[in-house]
C-alpha cells in the first residue's frame, strides 16, 4: 500500500505527495501528458527532440544541469509514444532547487539556436546508435507502420526518418512548447521524507504563477479494426534469423489489461514459462524468445519475438509459436500455473517499491491513467484474473487476422 | 506579497553526513560467513551467494560464466524445469552474475517464501548435475548471443581494449572468441565447479527484511554441509605495467558510428591515490555536466553520450573513456578527447567547477546508500578488497578537502597522453 496525498494548484497542476521516511533522497517526477502520438505525421520525433531541448536552459536559468549537480542532485528524462517524463533525485535538504529549476522551464525555455542545432545532432547520433548501427535496431521502425495504418503509434518515438529531425525549425519548437508544456497538462509527484504542508508551500511558491493554457483536445486518428493477416519480410546483415509477431490488444486502462499481461507472463516470464520451456529447451527452435505487452494509453500491441536457432526454418519456428498459442486457447491452463504468474507479479511489485523514484513514476502514470490510487488497487485486479479470462483473451486476440508478422532474415 | 526572483537559486546545503548501514556478520555452524543488512519496509529479501570464481580464476574463456549459468540447469534430484518451476511458483527470481573476480548467485524472494526457495538454492549450489543436453543448449544459445554482440561496435571496442590493456595471456584480457564456444567442454566446467564452488569459498550477504529467522533458515540449509578446511588455491599473476602508446583501429564495414575506447591501467581502490583519481575522472567524464559531455555532446553534437570511469578489480585497476560517435567525426572526436585530457594537466580546475563536482559526488554517494540493497552493494564493493567502512569515510574526507593543485598533480602523474591506449572500431580514417 502506497499512501499519498493529492492537491491541485489553481493553474491546474496536479501534485501528489508520497511520504517515505526511510530514505535521505527525494524523487521529484514531472510528467507531461504529451508523447510521440501527439506529433504531426510530417514532423515525427518532435516530442523526443523537445525533451532534449528542455535541458538547454530556461528563461531565467541558463543551464539546467549545473545548478542541480551543484546541490548533489541528478536527473534524466524519457519520451514514449504517450508521455514525456522528467525526473530528479536529490538530497532532501536541497529539494527546493528542483522546484526552482523545473518550474522555470515550465514557465518558458531559453530557445537558443545553439541548443537546437546541437540537440538536433545529438538526436541524430542517438538515432544511429540505437536504431541504425545495431543488429535488429530498425525492428520497431518496420513493425510499427505494419501494425498501425492510421494511429500515430505507427511511428517510433525517435521519429519516422532522420529528415524530420533535420528540418525542425525554432518556430516549430516554440509552437510545440506553448501548446503542450502547460501546468494543466502536467502531473508532479514528490516522494521521500517530506511534509505535505512544505510541499504545498513550495508548489505554490514556484508553480502557481505559471499561466494555464488550452490543452489541445486529443483527437487522434482511430486505428481501424484489423481484419487481415499482415506480413513483411526483410533481409539484413545479422547473425541469426528473427521473427516478430505483434497482435493488437486493449489499452492500459481497459479491464482486460491485467489478464492480457498475465497471459504474456504465462508465455514467457521466467525459465518455467511455456515458450522458454517448449521452444528453447525442448524443441531447441529458438535461442531467445519473449512475449510482452505494451501498456500504452491507446490500443497497444502484444508482442512475441524470438531469435531462431541455427538451421531452423521460419515455417517451423512460427508453427511452433502458433502451436503454443493454440494450446493456451484450448484450456490447457491450470489454476496452479496462473497462481504462479500472480505470485511473480506480487514479488515484482514489492521489489519495485523499494525505490522512491519508481514509486514516484508509478504514481504519476497511474494519475495519468485516471487515478493515482490505481497503483494500490492493481494488485487486486491481477488477483481476480481467472483461467477463463486468460483463455478468452487468448482466443480473442491471438489470432492470425489480428497479427502483424515481421520476418527478419539474415542475408 | 514579494515578487519571486527566479534568477536566484534557493539556498542549499552540502551533504554533511552519510549514514552507512553496516552489516552484522555471523557464522553458520560450519563456519560459512553470513553478512546481514537489515532495512527497508517491504517484506522482501535479497540473498547473494558470492564465490571467488570470476573471470580471473578461469584458464579458458567462458568457463566461469558457463559454470555459474549451468548451476540451475538440473541437479541430482531435480530437472532444470523442476527448479525453474519451483522458484517461479513462489514468485522468486534468480540472478547469476560473473564479474572479473567473483561469481554470484542472487535470489530475490518474498520473506515468507524463503524456506521454500532455499530448498532449490541448496540443490543448485551443492548438487548441480551439469547435464550434457542442457550444456549443449546453453552453448548454442550463448554463441548466438555472442554473434549478435559481435555486430556491435561498442562490444568489439570493449573487448579489444581489455585484450590490449592486459594482454591475452592475462585472465582479464583473455577475451572470448567464436572458437572458444566450440572448445568449451563439460569436463572443464565440472573441474571449475569442484575447485571453486565449495561453500568454504562462499560468503553470503543477506539484505532487506533480514531477521533472526533468516539466519536460522540459512543455517538449517547450509550450516551442516561439510566444507573444505584447506584453503582453495587461488592463482596469483602479476600484471605487467606496459607502456601503451598503441593505437588500434579496426574497420567495420558499413558502420554509421565508431566506438572509441581510450584508457590505461590505473591503481585500484587499495591505492592512496584512488579517490583523487575518481574525482578527476568525474570532472573529465563521470557525470552529465562533465567536460567530455559538454564538449563532444553538448557543444559539438558528435555523440549521444560519452563517459569515463575508473574500474577497480581485485588484482588491477583501469581507467577508460568510452563513446560512440558519428563515423564522419571520429577523428575530430578523438582530438577533442585528448584536448580535454591535456587541459586537466595544464589548467587548474576552477573552484566553482570543483565545488560542483564535490557536491555532485556527495549527493551521488548518498543516493548509493538508499535502502538495504544498495547498502549491500556498497558493503560488497569494499569487503572483497579487505577494506572496511573507513574507506567511505576517507572518500568523503577526500572529496571535501581536495584542491585544484592536487588534481593537476594527479593529472600529470597518471594521465600523460603518450601512456594511453586508443581503440577505435568502426570507421577509422
Coordinates of C-alpha atoms in Angstrom, one line a residue, chain A residues 23-25 52 60-61 65-66 69-74 89 91 93-94 96-97 100 103-104 107 114 118-119 121-122 125-126 128-130 132-136 205-206 209-210 237 239-240 269-273 276-277 280-281 284 286-287 307 309-310 340 343-344 346-348 350-351 353-354 356, chain B residues 4-10 12-13 15 42-45 72-73 80-81 84-85 88-93 108-110 112-113 133-134 137 141 144-145 147-148 151-153 254-257 287-289 294 297-305 324-326 328 356 359-360 363-364 366-367 370 373:
Chain A
X23 CA 15.4 7.4 2.7
X24 CA 17.5 10.6 2.6
X25 CA 16.7 11.0 -1.1
X52 CA 16.5 17.2 -25.2
X60 CA 15.7 32.7 -16.1
X61 CA 18.3 30.0 -15.7
X65 CA 22.1 20.6 -15.0
X66 CA 24.8 22.6 -13.3
X69 CA 24.5 18.9 -9.7
X70 CA 25.9 21.6 -7.5
X71 CA 23.4 20.7 -4.8
X72 CA 24.0 16.9 -5.2
X73 CA 21.1 16.2 -7.5
X74 CA 20.8 14.1 -10.6
X89 CA 16.7 12.7 -7.4
X91 CA 19.2 15.1 -1.1
X93 CA 17.6 19.3 2.3
X94 CA 18.0 20.7 -1.2
X96 CA 13.7 23.4 -3.3
X97 CA 16.3 23.6 -6.1
X100 CA 13.2 26.2 -8.8
X103 CA 9.1 25.5 -12.6
X104 CA 11.3 27.8 -14.6
X107 CA 7.4 28.9 -17.5
X114 CA 22.8 26.8 -30.5
X118 CA 23.4 20.8 -31.1
X119 CA 20.5 18.7 -29.8
X121 CA 22.9 16.5 -34.0
X122 CA 22.8 14.6 -30.7
X125 CA 23.5 10.3 -33.3
X126 CA 21.0 8.7 -30.9
X128 CA 22.2 6.0 -35.4
X129 CA 23.4 4.4 -32.1
X130 CA 20.1 2.8 -31.1
X132 CA 20.6 2.0 -37.3
X133 CA 24.0 0.9 -36.1
X134 CA 22.7 -2.1 -34.0
X135 CA 21.8 -5.5 -35.2
X136 CA 17.9 -5.6 -35.3
X205 CA 5.7 29.4 -4.5
X206 CA 7.3 28.1 -7.7
X209 CA 2.1 31.9 -11.1
X210 CA 2.6 29.9 -14.3
X237 CA 23.2 -8.4 -42.4
X239 CA 23.9 -13.2 -37.4
X240 CA 20.6 -15.0 -36.9
X269 CA 8.2 -14.9 -17.8
X270 CA 10.9 -17.0 -16.2
X271 CA 12.5 -20.2 -17.1
X272 CA 9.4 -22.3 -16.3
X273 CA 7.3 -20.3 -18.8
X276 CA 11.0 -20.9 -22.8
X277 CA 10.4 -24.5 -21.8
X280 CA 14.1 -23.1 -26.3
X281 CA 14.7 -26.1 -24.1
X284 CA 15.5 -26.1 -29.5
X286 CA 14.9 -20.6 -30.6
X287 CA 17.9 -19.2 -28.9
X307 CA 15.8 -15.4 -32.5
X309 CA 18.4 -21.3 -33.6
X310 CA 20.8 -22.0 -36.4
X340 CA 2.5 -18.8 -10.3
X343 CA 3.0 -14.6 -7.3
X344 CA 5.6 -13.2 -9.7
X346 CA 3.3 -9.7 -6.3
X347 CA 7.0 -10.1 -5.8
X348 CA 7.9 -7.8 -8.7
X350 CA 7.2 -5.5 -3.7
X351 CA 10.7 -5.2 -5.1
X353 CA 8.5 -0.4 -4.2
X354 CA 12.0 -0.2 -2.6
X356 CA 11.3 6.2 -4.2
Chain B
X4 CA 9.7 35.8 -6.8
X5 CA 13.2 36.2 -8.1
X6 CA 13.5 33.3 -10.4
X7 CA 17.1 34.1 -11.3
X8 CA 18.2 33.5 -7.7
X9 CA 18.9 29.9 -6.7
X10 CA 17.4 28.7 -3.5
X12 CA 21.3 24.7 -0.3
X13 CA 23.4 22.6 2.0
X15 CA 25.6 16.8 2.2
X42 CA 9.0 -4.3 2.3
X43 CA 8.9 -8.0 3.3
X44 CA 11.4 -9.0 0.8
X45 CA 14.9 -10.5 0.8
X72 CA 20.4 -24.1 -12.1
X73 CA 20.1 -26.3 -15.2
X80 CA 16.2 -27.8 -14.9
X81 CA 12.4 -27.3 -15.4
X84 CA 12.6 -23.1 -12.7
X85 CA 9.0 -24.2 -11.7
X88 CA 8.8 -19.3 -10.2
X89 CA 5.8 -20.7 -8.2
X90 CA 6.9 -18.6 -5.2
X91 CA 7.4 -15.6 -7.3
X92 CA 11.2 -15.7 -6.7
X93 CA 13.9 -14.7 -9.1
X108 CA 15.2 -12.4 -4.7
X109 CA 12.2 -13.6 -2.7
X110 CA 9.3 -12.5 -0.6
X112 CA 7.5 -15.5 3.6
X113 CA 8.8 -18.0 1.0
X133 CA 21.9 -31.8 -23.1
X134 CA 21.5 -28.6 -21.1
X137 CA 21.6 -25.8 -25.4
X141 CA 22.3 -20.1 -27.4
X144 CA 24.1 -16.9 -30.9
X145 CA 24.1 -14.0 -28.5
X147 CA 27.5 -13.4 -32.6
X148 CA 24.9 -10.7 -32.3
X151 CA 27.9 -6.9 -34.7
X152 CA 28.0 -4.1 -32.2
X153 CA 31.0 -1.7 -32.4
X254 CA 29.1 -0.1 -43.1
X255 CA 29.5 1.3 -39.6
X256 CA 27.5 4.6 -39.1
X257 CA 29.2 5.2 -35.8
X287 CA 28.5 12.9 -15.0
X288 CA 26.2 14.6 -17.3
X289 CA 27.8 18.0 -16.9
X294 CA 29.9 19.4 -22.5
X297 CA 28.0 16.1 -27.0
X298 CA 26.6 19.5 -25.7
X299 CA 28.8 21.7 -27.8
X300 CA 29.6 19.7 -30.9
X301 CA 26.8 17.1 -31.1
X302 CA 29.2 14.4 -32.1
X303 CA 27.7 11.7 -29.9
X304 CA 24.6 10.7 -27.9
X305 CA 26.8 10.0 -24.9
X324 CA 30.1 6.1 -29.9
X325 CA 30.4 8.9 -32.4
X326 CA 29.3 9.7 -35.9
X328 CA 32.4 11.1 -40.2
X356 CA 30.0 21.5 -8.1
X359 CA 28.6 18.3 -4.2
X360 CA 27.6 16.0 -7.0
X363 CA 24.9 13.5 -3.4
X364 CA 25.7 10.5 -5.5
X366 CA 24.1 9.5 -0.5
X367 CA 22.0 8.0 -3.3
X370 CA 19.4 4.5 -0.4
X373 CA 20.0 -3.5 -1.3

